[in-house]
Amino acid sequence: MKKQITAIFTAAAMGFSVTGCMRADAADLMLGVLPSDFQPMEETQAIAQGATLADFAVRMLQSADANDQNTLLSPLSVMYALAMTANGADGETRTQMEQTLGLEVDTLNSYFATYRTLLPQEEACKLRIANLIWYNDQSDFVPMNGFLQANANYYDASLYKTPFDAKTCDDINRWVKKETDGMIPHILDSISDDAVMYLVNALAFAAEWGEIYEETQISENGKFTTENGIERTVTMMHSTESTYIADENASGFLKYYADGECAFAALLPKESMSIEAYIASLNGGALHEMLSAPKNCDVRVALPQFETEYSTELSAILKEMGMPLAFDSENADFSKMGNTDEGNLYIGRVLHETNLSITPKGTVAGAATVVEMQCNTGMDVIPYETVNLDRPFVYMLIDCKTHTPFFIGTMMDTAQ
């Protein structure tokens, strides 16, 4: 459900370009804020931090209330959004955000700056990230230079000063729709009088399978059974993969995309265990270790063709994960973000939307995370395995360099 946004907006969506989406009277305030010298994180260090993202992904999935519905989250999107926002936080607010994200802000900055250099950029497999900021020139809110400098240094962000009105709302929606190839067609209903700034982080993923499914591998009469026992007729794609993953409660596989730098991962719980119970049993460190050390063997796989979208408000989840102070209208401390005489800044809502499509040719995915700032007026190699995803399962899109999921979700019902 779309909701009204009233201040800072951080979205993860597909694409980069601002051309044709920005109003003519928007002034680029980053013209005088150039990236300064900083020490990036070593690639080996960034790869070693992969367990942090895996842990965040698992905790967020565990805190999400699926209610027997399909879920799809982009932990990379949410972490980027919150890391950018955390550059404006101070005191205990900053500490709680760091504890929730798993790293100190300075380390997050270096990590995400380095992470962008590791992204696959081949034509057949692309994962791209970009950042853009809208700033209200009709407000007395003045962003801090240090906050802007951090965004320029580590996130390569542009910042535009513009009146906040219906035209700006249309610009933002048009930009998001364009840069997600229509996957997130509408993110912002309106801009209220309290709006101060919108920070937009853009994430894009599109990839072909390393081995595209042939017609002989596709069955139009496959079966998928929900946890409630409802049987669905689905298009099932069959293949033999070479990478097997498992823990004591589930078995699964990796199916690689064209360049081998990213993969689709699926985990099918044993029949006696519900998806809810399996998610509760997950551990971020153990998941990262499993993804880092898959077993090489033949895996006969049946994967349903599906498209799913998901929308949720994350404030309750993030409070539960350990950062309630950021949502406290009286006590949140975002003094490093900027100055205003209108009241105290705090996070009002964190809206998250995702869309993903799995086809015989490959995968496309888009996500949007909106951070609204309000002003308070180990197994042995098995020679043969079978994983038939004909009932609810957990799945991920993973970065094979850091062995971390940048999308994670549950497929509960192919008809949703």
PDB file of C-alpha atoms in Angstrom, residues 239-245 252-254 295-301 381-387:
ATOM      1  CA  SER A 239      17.879 -28.632 -15.045  1.00  0.00           C
ATOM      2  CA  THR A 240      20.887 -30.358 -13.553  1.00  0.00           C
ATOM      3  CA  GLU A 241      23.019 -27.941 -11.539  1.00  0.00           C
ATOM      4  CA  SER A 242      26.500 -28.560 -10.162  1.00  0.00           C
ATOM      5  CA  THR A 243      26.407 -26.758  -6.799  1.00  0.00           C
ATOM      6  CA  TYR A 244      24.601 -28.098  -3.731  1.00  0.00           C
ATOM      7  CA  ILE A 245      23.920 -26.283  -0.448  1.00  0.00           C
ATOM      8  CA  GLY A 252      19.137 -26.461  -1.938  1.00  0.00           C
ATOM      9  CA  PHE A 253      21.291 -25.356  -4.816  1.00  0.00           C
ATOM     10  CA  LEU A 254      22.978 -22.453  -6.576  1.00  0.00           C
ATOM     11  CA  LYS A 295      29.445 -28.653  -2.452  1.00  0.00           C
ATOM     12  CA  ASN A 296      30.138 -29.663  -6.034  1.00  0.00           C
ATOM     13  CA  CYS A 297      27.855 -32.425  -7.244  1.00  0.00           C
ATOM     14  CA  ASP A 298      25.017 -32.993  -9.655  1.00  0.00           C
ATOM     15  CA  VAL A 299      21.707 -31.578  -8.424  1.00  0.00           C
ATOM     16  CA  ARG A 300      18.542 -32.284 -10.367  1.00  0.00           C
ATOM     17  CA  VAL A 301      16.456 -29.154  -9.970  1.00  0.00           C
ATOM     18  CA  VAL A 381      30.107 -34.186  -1.206  1.00  0.00           C
ATOM     19  CA  ILE A 382      27.043 -36.093  -2.326  1.00  0.00           C
ATOM     20  CA  PRO A 383      27.247 -37.494  -5.851  1.00  0.00           C
ATOM     21  CA  TYR A 384      23.571 -37.016  -6.579  1.00  0.00           C
ATOM     22  CA  GLU A 385      20.831 -34.812  -5.112  1.00  0.00           C
ATOM     23  CA  THR A 386      17.331 -33.724  -6.085  1.00  0.00           C
ATOM     24  CA  VAL A 387      15.701 -30.412  -5.123  1.00  0.00           C
TER      25      VAL A 387
END
